């Protein structure tokens, strides 16, 4: 089987200009948890969606017919909220996609096939070891006899990473699907979730992307760059609507039998567990992984209805030695997925 082409014919970071600005779309109130359907009725899907659907269906079919591997849908990175349709400015968040890219590698190491729904240009599994680092990639090279080579200082580590990357490629185990904006993320997540229904409880959703809670609805988005003359008394006022809470829809309608894991990010330790528990009560899924912005690479907490809250923590020494917290998180997730499959297969 030829590995799938990972080069797409489109860039999600290119704005969709064709339908800006359609004033015929009705205005709707700030989102309530029940407004998911309203959202899709009032927002256009990305034009490249059929292309993605084809790739996703081929990937699922391949594993269904050839490998029988479990599938992890890993979401990763931040979402942008464009302020203009021809986007010059946007609101963004901090997420570089480290959690998602690292977790994807550990799922692959544990024989899962991975659909990696990621913010375009954020970190990717395997290449993350050499991109976004303080080194330029050329620092990993040396010139010898007028040829370029890998610097022997890095070659052992690079070879290890390359072997894993190559294995993921030849086994067709990693599918990269990009998004940039919240709208692209929501449409693509819905599409992939619905395609994965046939894979039932062999799927785990690992929703680590940092999705914006607020956005500008399409009917309110200016087509062109906001002019400084549009300010009021020198201030630019931007009205954001709430992004509907899609998790309830995902759990009850978009999926069938999958284990669903969401993440909760907070900055205040005092509310982390409370917020994680209230997400579980609200959405009735299987696990919330809580983390604090300040310590997210060092400790996380698993909050689930079937076990006591469980902290995974790295020591300072482990951190200094390059241990990644995902190397402990993913086996713990897989143990829960084993139990989930056992329980839901009866
Ligand atoms: O991308 P990153 O590794 O810098 O951060 C990961 C994270 C903190 C975004 C993730 O672990 C997470 O908590 N995602 C969900 C955020 C939220 O919507 O609450």
mmCIF file of C-alpha atoms and ligand atoms in Angstrom:
data_model
loop_
_atom_site.group_PDB
_atom_site.id
_atom_site.type_symbol
_atom_site.label_atom_id
_atom_site.label_comp_id
_atom_site.label_asym_id
_atom_site.label_seq_id
_atom_site.Cartn_x
_atom_site.Cartn_y
_atom_site.Cartn_z
ATOM 1 C CA UNK A 1 0.000 0.000 0.000
ATOM 2 C CA UNK A 2 1.416 3.369 -0.973
ATOM 3 C CA UNK A 3 1.562 5.765 1.945
ATOM 4 C CA UNK A 4 -1.017 8.538 1.644
ATOM 5 C CA UNK A 5 0.098 11.874 0.248
ATOM 6 C CA UNK A 6 0.253 14.291 3.166
ATOM 7 C CA UNK A 7 0.459 17.330 0.941
ATOM 8 C CA UNK A 8 -2.942 18.909 0.579
ATOM 9 C CA UNK A 9 -4.038 20.978 -2.379
ATOM 10 C CA UNK A 10 -5.324 23.677 -0.066
ATOM 11 C CA UNK A 11 -4.239 25.705 2.928
ATOM 12 C CA UNK A 12 -6.685 26.143 5.770
ATOM 13 C CA UNK A 13 -4.951 29.430 6.586
ATOM 14 C CA UNK A 14 -6.234 30.917 3.307
ATOM 15 C CA UNK A 15 -9.496 32.771 3.958
ATOM 16 C CA UNK A 16 -12.739 31.796 2.225
ATOM 17 C CA UNK A 17 -13.709 34.943 0.393
ATOM 18 C CA UNK A 18 -16.451 33.629 -1.846
ATOM 19 C CA UNK A 19 -19.342 34.025 0.568
ATOM 20 C CA UNK A 20 -18.323 37.144 2.444
ATOM 21 C CA UNK A 21 -20.426 38.923 3.338
ATOM 22 C CA UNK A 22 -23.894 37.378 3.155
ATOM 23 C CA UNK A 23 -26.365 39.643 4.941
ATOM 24 C CA UNK A 24 -29.259 37.336 4.092
ATOM 25 C CA UNK A 25 -28.201 34.944 6.854
ATOM 26 C CA UNK A 26 -30.354 35.608 9.929
ATOM 27 C CA UNK A 27 -28.829 36.820 13.162
ATOM 28 C CA UNK A 28 -29.146 34.440 16.080
ATOM 29 C CA UNK A 29 -28.764 34.955 19.807
ATOM 30 C CA UNK A 30 -25.550 34.249 21.706
ATOM 31 C CA UNK A 31 -25.123 30.515 21.828
ATOM 32 C CA UNK A 32 -26.885 28.314 24.354
ATOM 33 C CA UNK A 33 -25.865 24.669 24.725
ATOM 34 C CA UNK A 34 -28.734 23.744 22.413
ATOM 35 C CA UNK A 35 -27.615 25.983 19.564
ATOM 36 C CA UNK A 36 -25.346 23.559 17.733
ATOM 37 C CA UNK A 37 -27.764 23.000 14.873
ATOM 38 C CA UNK A 38 -28.267 26.713 14.528
ATOM 39 C CA UNK A 39 -24.543 27.087 14.142
ATOM 40 C CA UNK A 40 -24.313 24.749 11.159
ATOM 41 C CA UNK A 41 -27.401 26.284 9.571
ATOM 42 C CA UNK A 42 -25.797 29.723 9.750
ATOM 43 C CA UNK A 43 -22.179 28.994 8.907
ATOM 44 C CA UNK A 44 -20.777 27.791 5.615
ATOM 45 C CA UNK A 45 -18.600 24.678 5.546
ATOM 46 C CA UNK A 46 -15.027 24.957 4.277
ATOM 47 C CA UNK A 47 -14.952 24.299 0.533
ATOM 48 C CA UNK A 48 -12.243 21.617 0.817
ATOM 49 C CA UNK A 49 -14.327 19.409 3.155
ATOM 50 C CA UNK A 50 -15.177 16.738 0.508
ATOM 51 C CA UNK A 51 -11.450 16.210 -0.081
ATOM 52 C CA UNK A 52 -10.926 15.572 3.623
ATOM 53 C CA UNK A 53 -13.911 13.275 3.801
ATOM 54 C CA UNK A 54 -12.424 11.099 1.053
ATOM 55 C CA UNK A 55 -9.078 10.799 2.852
ATOM 56 C CA UNK A 56 -10.705 10.010 6.189
ATOM 57 C CA UNK A 57 -12.993 7.352 4.738
ATOM 58 C CA UNK A 58 -10.087 5.695 2.910
ATOM 59 C CA UNK A 59 -8.040 5.664 6.118
ATOM 60 C CA UNK A 60 -10.846 4.103 8.163
ATOM 61 C CA UNK A 61 -11.580 1.529 5.477
ATOM 62 C CA UNK A 62 -7.912 0.613 5.219
ATOM 63 C CA UNK A 63 -7.671 -0.127 8.926
ATOM 64 C CA UNK A 64 -11.013 -1.837 9.085
ATOM 65 C CA UNK A 65 -10.061 -4.201 6.257
ATOM 66 C CA UNK A 66 -6.317 -4.642 6.778
ATOM 67 C CA UNK A 67 -5.048 -3.996 10.288
ATOM 68 C CA UNK A 68 -7.981 -3.920 12.706
ATOM 69 C CA UNK A 69 -6.033 -1.294 14.682
ATOM 70 C CA UNK A 70 -7.852 0.905 17.142
ATOM 71 C CA UNK A 71 -8.095 4.544 16.033
ATOM 72 C CA UNK A 72 -7.290 7.639 18.094
ATOM 73 C CA UNK A 73 -8.671 10.947 16.875
ATOM 74 C CA UNK A 74 -6.277 13.468 18.386
ATOM 75 C CA UNK A 75 -7.129 17.169 18.123
ATOM 76 C CA UNK A 76 -4.294 19.591 18.618
ATOM 77 C CA UNK A 77 -3.283 23.250 18.671
ATOM 78 C CA UNK A 78 -5.216 26.479 18.991
ATOM 79 C CA UNK A 79 -7.941 27.884 16.768
ATOM 80 C CA UNK A 80 -7.947 31.333 15.212
ATOM 81 C CA UNK A 81 -10.920 33.683 15.288
ATOM 82 C CA UNK A 82 -10.707 35.858 12.160
ATOM 83 C CA UNK A 83 -11.802 39.479 12.505
ATOM 84 C CA UNK A 84 -12.155 39.963 8.752
ATOM 85 C CA UNK A 85 -13.082 37.576 5.973
ATOM 86 C CA UNK A 86 -10.020 38.536 3.965
ATOM 87 C CA UNK A 87 -8.138 37.884 7.145
ATOM 88 C CA UNK A 88 -5.467 40.342 8.134
ATOM 89 C CA UNK A 89 -6.171 40.175 11.859
ATOM 90 C CA UNK A 90 -7.341 37.386 14.087
ATOM 91 C CA UNK A 91 -7.605 36.410 17.740
ATOM 92 C CA UNK A 92 -5.484 33.422 18.697
ATOM 93 C CA UNK A 93 -4.322 31.476 21.719
ATOM 94 C CA UNK A 94 -1.103 30.098 23.161
ATOM 95 C CA UNK A 95 -1.334 26.436 22.146
ATOM 96 C CA UNK A 96 1.580 25.208 20.025
ATOM 97 C CA UNK A 97 0.206 21.673 19.804
ATOM 98 C CA UNK A 98 2.867 20.037 21.973
ATOM 99 C CA UNK A 99 0.358 17.924 23.911
ATOM 100 C CA UNK A 100 -1.409 16.699 20.792
ATOM 101 C CA UNK A 101 1.708 15.969 18.717
ATOM 102 C CA UNK A 102 3.467 14.195 21.581
ATOM 103 C CA UNK A 103 0.372 12.166 22.513
ATOM 104 C CA UNK A 104 -0.096 11.107 18.888
ATOM 105 C CA UNK A 105 3.410 9.613 18.901
ATOM 106 C CA UNK A 106 2.647 7.569 22.021
ATOM 107 C CA UNK A 107 -0.649 6.324 20.538
ATOM 108 C CA UNK A 108 1.266 5.240 17.427
ATOM 109 C CA UNK A 109 3.905 3.544 19.566
ATOM 110 C CA UNK A 110 1.044 1.581 21.173
ATOM 111 C CA UNK A 111 -0.241 0.356 17.800
ATOM 112 C CA UNK A 112 -3.111 2.790 17.379
ATOM 113 C CA UNK A 113 -3.803 4.398 14.017
ATOM 114 C CA UNK A 114 -4.051 8.164 14.510
ATOM 115 C CA UNK A 115 -6.123 10.831 12.805
ATOM 116 C CA UNK A 116 -4.319 14.017 13.762
ATOM 117 C CA UNK A 117 -6.685 16.970 13.455
ATOM 118 C CA UNK A 118 -4.322 19.850 14.013
ATOM 119 C CA UNK A 119 -3.966 23.568 13.624
ATOM 120 C CA UNK A 120 -2.024 24.041 10.385
ATOM 121 C CA UNK A 121 1.633 24.962 11.045
ATOM 122 C CA UNK A 122 1.456 23.851 14.687
ATOM 123 C CA UNK A 123 3.661 20.999 15.906
ATOM 124 C CA UNK A 124 3.412 17.637 14.152
ATOM 125 C CA UNK A 125 4.290 14.171 15.442
ATOM 126 C CA UNK A 126 7.984 13.360 14.833
ATOM 127 C CA UNK A 127 8.951 16.611 13.093
ATOM 128 C CA UNK A 128 8.173 18.376 16.401
ATOM 129 C CA UNK A 129 11.573 17.184 17.654
ATOM 130 C CA UNK A 130 13.288 19.449 15.154
ATOM 131 C CA UNK A 131 10.850 22.291 14.471
ATOM 132 C CA UNK A 132 9.826 25.198 16.736
ATOM 133 C CA UNK A 133 13.055 24.499 18.633
ATOM 134 C CA UNK A 134 15.552 27.169 19.507
ATOM 135 C CA UNK A 135 17.741 25.694 16.779
ATOM 136 C CA UNK A 136 17.200 26.414 13.118
ATOM 137 C CA UNK A 137 16.882 23.081 11.275
ATOM 138 C CA UNK A 138 20.115 23.935 9.451
ATOM 139 C CA UNK A 139 21.871 23.736 12.828
ATOM 140 C CA UNK A 140 21.312 19.972 12.656
ATOM 141 C CA UNK A 141 23.432 19.814 9.462
ATOM 142 C CA UNK A 142 27.098 20.103 8.618
ATOM 143 C CA UNK A 143 28.925 20.558 5.341
ATOM 144 C CA UNK A 144 31.413 17.827 4.376
ATOM 145 C CA UNK A 145 33.237 17.599 1.035
ATOM 146 C CA UNK A 146 30.817 20.098 -0.454
ATOM 147 C CA UNK A 147 27.865 17.932 0.591
ATOM 148 C CA UNK A 148 25.357 18.452 3.358
ATOM 149 C CA UNK A 149 25.063 15.823 6.117
ATOM 150 C CA UNK A 150 23.389 15.388 9.475
ATOM 151 C CA UNK A 151 25.669 16.554 12.251
ATOM 152 C CA UNK A 152 26.911 13.320 13.935
ATOM 153 C CA UNK A 153 26.091 14.964 17.284
ATOM 154 C CA UNK A 154 22.364 14.621 16.453
ATOM 155 C CA UNK A 155 22.336 11.608 14.163
ATOM 156 C CA UNK A 156 21.536 8.890 16.754
ATOM 157 C CA UNK A 157 18.513 10.778 18.065
ATOM 158 C CA UNK A 158 17.413 11.713 14.548
ATOM 159 C CA UNK A 159 17.678 8.131 13.362
ATOM 160 C CA UNK A 160 15.455 6.948 16.217
ATOM 161 C CA UNK A 161 12.817 9.567 15.391
ATOM 162 C CA UNK A 162 13.127 8.878 11.662
ATOM 163 C CA UNK A 163 12.543 5.128 12.153
ATOM 164 C CA UNK A 164 9.321 5.767 14.070
ATOM 165 C CA UNK A 165 8.170 8.338 11.520
ATOM 166 C CA UNK A 166 8.948 5.984 8.661
ATOM 167 C CA UNK A 167 7.103 3.132 10.371
ATOM 168 C CA UNK A 168 4.024 5.355 10.793
ATOM 169 C CA UNK A 169 4.208 6.251 7.097
ATOM 170 C CA UNK A 170 4.655 2.774 5.625
ATOM 171 C CA UNK A 171 1.979 1.301 7.887
ATOM 172 C CA UNK A 172 -0.388 4.111 6.847
ATOM 173 C CA UNK A 173 -1.045 4.752 10.545
ATOM 174 C CA UNK A 174 -0.993 8.544 10.659
ATOM 175 C CA UNK A 175 -3.424 10.819 8.843
ATOM 176 C CA UNK A 176 -2.789 14.549 9.099
ATOM 177 C CA UNK A 177 -5.849 16.783 8.784
ATOM 178 C CA UNK A 178 -5.420 20.562 9.158
ATOM 179 C CA UNK A 179 -7.645 23.405 10.323
ATOM 180 C CA UNK A 180 -7.008 27.034 11.173
ATOM 181 C CA UNK A 181 -10.244 28.733 12.224
ATOM 182 C CA UNK A 182 -12.881 27.672 14.760
ATOM 183 C CA UNK A 183 -15.370 27.196 11.933
ATOM 184 C CA UNK A 184 -13.030 24.864 10.053
ATOM 185 C CA UNK A 185 -12.337 22.961 13.263
ATOM 186 C CA UNK A 186 -16.018 22.428 14.060
ATOM 187 C CA UNK A 187 -17.022 21.322 10.584
ATOM 188 C CA UNK A 188 -14.053 18.976 10.253
ATOM 189 C CA UNK A 189 -14.519 17.477 13.721
ATOM 190 C CA UNK A 190 -18.180 16.782 12.985
ATOM 191 C CA UNK A 191 -17.351 15.177 9.653
ATOM 192 C CA UNK A 192 -14.598 12.916 11.017
ATOM 193 C CA UNK A 193 -16.707 11.952 14.053
ATOM 194 C CA UNK A 194 -19.600 10.887 11.868
ATOM 195 C CA UNK A 195 -17.275 8.915 9.561
ATOM 196 C CA UNK A 196 -15.821 7.140 12.594
ATOM 197 C CA UNK A 197 -19.234 5.913 13.779
ATOM 198 C CA UNK A 198 -18.725 2.614 11.951
ATOM 199 C CA UNK A 199 -15.596 1.978 14.004
ATOM 200 C CA UNK A 200 -17.640 2.132 17.219
ATOM 201 C CA UNK A 201 -15.879 1.480 20.541
ATOM 202 C CA UNK A 202 -12.478 0.907 18.925
ATOM 203 C CA UNK A 203 -12.185 4.694 18.622
ATOM 204 C CA UNK A 204 -10.881 7.047 21.269
ATOM 205 C CA UNK A 205 -11.457 10.790 20.941
ATOM 206 C CA UNK A 206 -8.598 12.700 22.555
ATOM 207 C CA UNK A 207 -9.678 16.326 22.319
ATOM 208 C CA UNK A 208 -6.565 18.272 23.286
ATOM 209 C CA UNK A 209 -7.051 21.266 20.945
ATOM 210 C CA UNK A 210 -7.505 24.634 22.636
ATOM 211 C CA UNK A 211 -10.709 25.760 20.929
ATOM 212 C CA UNK A 212 -11.745 29.374 21.292
ATOM 213 C CA UNK A 213 -14.865 29.968 23.414
ATOM 214 C CA UNK A 214 -15.745 33.101 21.431
ATOM 215 C CA UNK A 215 -15.943 34.000 17.755
ATOM 216 C CA UNK A 216 -17.422 36.433 15.216
ATOM 217 C CA UNK A 217 -20.355 34.833 13.353
ATOM 218 C CA UNK A 218 -20.056 34.866 9.554
ATOM 219 C CA UNK A 219 -23.011 37.209 9.112
ATOM 220 C CA UNK A 220 -21.201 39.830 11.187
ATOM 221 C CA UNK A 221 -17.746 39.469 9.730
ATOM 222 C CA UNK A 222 -16.487 42.378 7.597
ATOM 223 C CA UNK A 223 -15.268 41.346 4.171
ATOM 224 C CA UNK A 224 -12.194 43.565 4.080
ATOM 225 C CA UNK A 225 -9.526 44.775 6.446
ATOM 226 C CA UNK A 226 -11.005 46.870 9.249
ATOM 227 C CA UNK A 227 -10.000 50.494 8.654
ATOM 228 C CA UNK A 228 -8.694 52.676 11.455
ATOM 229 C CA UNK A 229 -11.384 55.161 10.409
ATOM 230 C CA UNK A 230 -13.981 52.598 11.586
ATOM 231 C CA UNK A 231 -13.070 53.133 15.245
ATOM 232 C CA UNK A 232 -15.304 54.987 17.691
ATOM 233 C CA UNK A 233 -13.434 57.693 19.595
ATOM 234 C CA UNK A 234 -10.197 55.919 18.756
ATOM 235 C CA UNK A 235 -11.421 52.568 20.117
ATOM 236 C CA UNK A 236 -12.207 49.470 18.108
ATOM 237 C CA UNK A 237 -15.168 47.607 19.554
ATOM 238 C CA UNK A 238 -15.455 43.925 18.665
ATOM 239 C CA UNK A 239 -18.565 41.924 19.572
ATOM 240 C CA UNK A 240 -17.891 38.233 19.993
ATOM 241 C CA UNK A 241 -20.526 35.515 20.235
ATOM 242 C CA UNK A 242 -20.119 32.347 22.269
ATOM 243 C CA UNK A 243 -19.029 29.237 20.411
ATOM 244 C CA UNK A 244 -21.723 26.629 21.127
ATOM 245 C CA UNK A 245 -20.671 23.833 23.462
ATOM 246 C CA UNK A 246 -20.309 21.038 20.934
ATOM 247 C CA UNK A 247 -19.241 18.307 23.292
ATOM 248 C CA UNK A 248 -22.785 17.305 24.213
ATOM 249 C CA UNK A 249 -23.645 16.972 20.516
ATOM 250 C CA UNK A 250 -20.480 15.017 19.844
ATOM 251 C CA UNK A 251 -21.251 12.581 22.669
ATOM 252 C CA UNK A 252 -24.926 12.102 21.840
ATOM 253 C CA UNK A 253 -25.125 12.492 18.040
ATOM 254 C CA UNK A 254 -21.833 12.649 16.206
ATOM 255 C CA UNK A 255 -20.327 9.470 17.658
ATOM 256 C CA UNK A 256 -21.484 5.970 18.370
ATOM 257 C CA UNK A 257 -19.772 3.863 21.029
ATOM 258 C CA UNK A 258 -16.427 5.716 21.058
ATOM 259 C CA UNK A 259 -14.588 6.588 24.250
ATOM 260 C CA UNK A 260 -14.477 10.362 24.555
ATOM 261 C CA UNK A 261 -11.809 12.302 26.408
ATOM 262 C CA UNK A 262 -11.874 16.072 26.703
ATOM 263 C CA UNK A 263 -9.293 18.376 28.249
ATOM 264 C CA UNK A 264 -9.879 21.165 30.716
ATOM 265 C CA UNK A 265 -7.323 23.938 30.910
ATOM 266 C CA UNK A 266 -7.371 26.401 33.787
ATOM 267 C CA UNK A 267 -4.937 28.866 35.289
ATOM 268 C CA UNK A 268 -6.408 28.731 38.818
ATOM 269 C CA UNK A 269 -5.645 25.517 40.682
ATOM 270 C CA UNK A 270 -8.594 26.067 43.043
ATOM 271 C CA UNK A 271 -11.181 25.507 40.300
ATOM 272 C CA UNK A 272 -9.548 22.879 38.087
ATOM 273 C CA UNK A 273 -11.119 19.721 39.539
ATOM 274 C CA UNK A 274 -14.513 21.396 40.023
ATOM 275 C CA UNK A 275 -14.591 22.485 36.373
ATOM 276 C CA UNK A 276 -13.471 19.052 35.163
ATOM 277 C CA UNK A 277 -16.220 17.339 37.185
ATOM 278 C CA UNK A 278 -18.876 19.734 35.985
ATOM 279 C CA UNK A 279 -17.839 19.027 32.353
ATOM 280 C CA UNK A 280 -18.298 15.289 33.012
ATOM 281 C CA UNK A 281 -21.731 15.868 34.571
ATOM 282 C CA UNK A 282 -22.777 18.114 31.727
ATOM 283 C CA UNK A 283 -21.594 16.062 28.782
ATOM 284 C CA UNK A 284 -21.673 12.487 30.159
ATOM 285 C CA UNK A 285 -18.457 11.402 28.476
ATOM 286 C CA UNK A 286 -15.781 9.104 29.844
ATOM 287 C CA UNK A 287 -12.806 11.203 30.966
ATOM 288 C CA UNK A 288 -11.686 14.770 31.503
ATOM 289 C CA UNK A 289 -7.965 15.411 31.680
ATOM 290 C CA UNK A 290 -7.364 18.561 33.696
ATOM 291 C CA UNK A 291 -4.231 20.654 33.458
ATOM 292 C CA UNK A 292 -2.993 24.069 34.511
ATOM 293 C CA UNK A 293 -1.358 26.395 32.013
ATOM 294 C CA UNK A 294 1.617 26.866 34.307
ATOM 295 C CA UNK A 295 2.346 23.175 35.010
ATOM 296 C CA UNK A 296 0.825 21.348 32.032
ATOM 297 C CA UNK A 297 4.068 19.620 31.049
ATOM 298 C CA UNK A 298 4.628 18.375 34.587
ATOM 299 C CA UNK A 299 1.265 17.283 35.958
ATOM 300 C CA UNK A 300 -2.251 16.417 34.817
ATOM 301 C CA UNK A 301 -5.284 14.972 36.577
ATOM 302 C CA UNK A 302 -7.623 12.276 35.230
ATOM 303 C CA UNK A 303 -11.217 12.898 36.329
ATOM 304 C CA UNK A 304 -13.600 10.109 35.431
ATOM 305 C CA UNK A 305 -16.886 8.667 36.703
ATOM 306 C CA UNK A 306 -15.343 5.203 37.204
ATOM 307 C CA UNK A 307 -12.321 5.977 39.365
ATOM 308 C CA UNK A 308 -11.013 8.456 41.951
ATOM 309 C CA UNK A 309 -9.211 11.504 40.608
ATOM 310 C CA UNK A 310 -5.803 10.359 39.502
ATOM 311 C CA UNK A 311 -2.807 12.680 39.228
ATOM 312 C CA UNK A 312 0.092 11.935 36.939
ATOM 313 C CA UNK A 313 3.147 13.936 37.967
ATOM 314 C CA UNK A 314 6.738 14.076 36.789
ATOM 315 C CA UNK A 315 9.583 14.860 39.151
ATOM 316 C CA UNK A 316 11.995 17.687 38.340
ATOM 317 C CA UNK A 317 14.637 15.060 37.685
ATOM 318 C CA UNK A 318 12.413 13.241 35.169
ATOM 319 C CA UNK A 319 11.695 16.519 33.427
ATOM 320 C CA UNK A 320 15.386 17.355 33.236
ATOM 321 C CA UNK A 321 16.063 13.921 31.782
ATOM 322 C CA UNK A 322 13.594 14.614 28.977
ATOM 323 C CA UNK A 323 10.761 12.355 30.188
ATOM 324 C CA UNK A 324 7.509 13.465 28.557
ATOM 325 C CA UNK A 325 4.340 13.351 30.636
ATOM 326 C CA UNK A 326 2.462 11.916 27.636
ATOM 327 C CA UNK A 327 4.594 8.754 27.968
ATOM 328 C CA UNK A 328 2.635 8.096 31.187
ATOM 329 C CA UNK A 329 -0.681 9.624 30.123
ATOM 330 C CA UNK A 330 -1.207 7.524 27.000
ATOM 331 C CA UNK A 331 -0.730 4.080 28.626
ATOM 332 C CA UNK A 332 -3.189 5.221 31.333
ATOM 333 C CA UNK A 333 -5.658 6.323 28.640
ATOM 334 C CA UNK A 334 -5.246 3.012 26.834
ATOM 335 C CA UNK A 335 -5.926 1.063 30.039
ATOM 336 C CA UNK A 336 -9.210 2.980 30.343
ATOM 337 C CA UNK A 337 -9.959 2.359 26.666
ATOM 338 C CA UNK A 338 -9.418 -1.406 27.257
ATOM 339 C CA UNK A 339 -11.998 -1.275 30.052
ATOM 340 C CA UNK A 340 -14.359 0.783 27.903
ATOM 341 C CA UNK A 341 -14.201 -1.734 25.055
ATOM 342 C CA UNK A 342 -14.773 -4.603 27.475
ATOM 343 C CA UNK A 343 -17.770 -2.866 29.052
ATOM 344 C CA UNK A 344 -19.413 -1.754 25.806
ATOM 345 C CA UNK A 345 -18.847 -4.978 23.868
ATOM 346 C CA UNK A 346 -21.050 -7.044 26.208
HETATM 347 O O1 LIG B 1 -0.557 22.836 22.931
HETATM 348 P P1 LIG B 1 0.077 22.826 24.282
HETATM 349 O O2 LIG B 1 0.814 21.551 24.532
HETATM 350 O O3 LIG B 1 0.894 24.030 24.519
HETATM 351 O O4 LIG B 1 -1.111 22.904 25.357
HETATM 352 C C1 LIG B 1 -1.959 21.800 25.552
HETATM 353 C C2 LIG B 1 -3.321 22.251 26.102
HETATM 354 C C3 LIG B 1 -3.101 22.957 27.435
HETATM 355 C C4 LIG B 1 -3.995 23.185 25.117
HETATM 356 C C5 LIG B 1 -4.194 20.974 26.321
HETATM 357 O O5 LIG B 1 -3.579 20.140 27.234
HETATM 358 C C6 LIG B 1 -5.591 21.346 26.792
HETATM 359 O O6 LIG B 1 -5.855 21.489 27.951
HETATM 360 N N1 LIG B 1 -6.544 21.528 25.837
HETATM 361 C C7 LIG B 1 -7.917 21.935 26.127
HETATM 362 C C8 LIG B 1 -7.976 23.387 26.468
HETATM 363 C C9 LIG B 1 -9.379 23.819 26.890
HETATM 364 O O7 LIG B 1 -10.155 24.115 25.979
HETATM 365 O O8 LIG B 1 -9.716 23.848 28.069
#
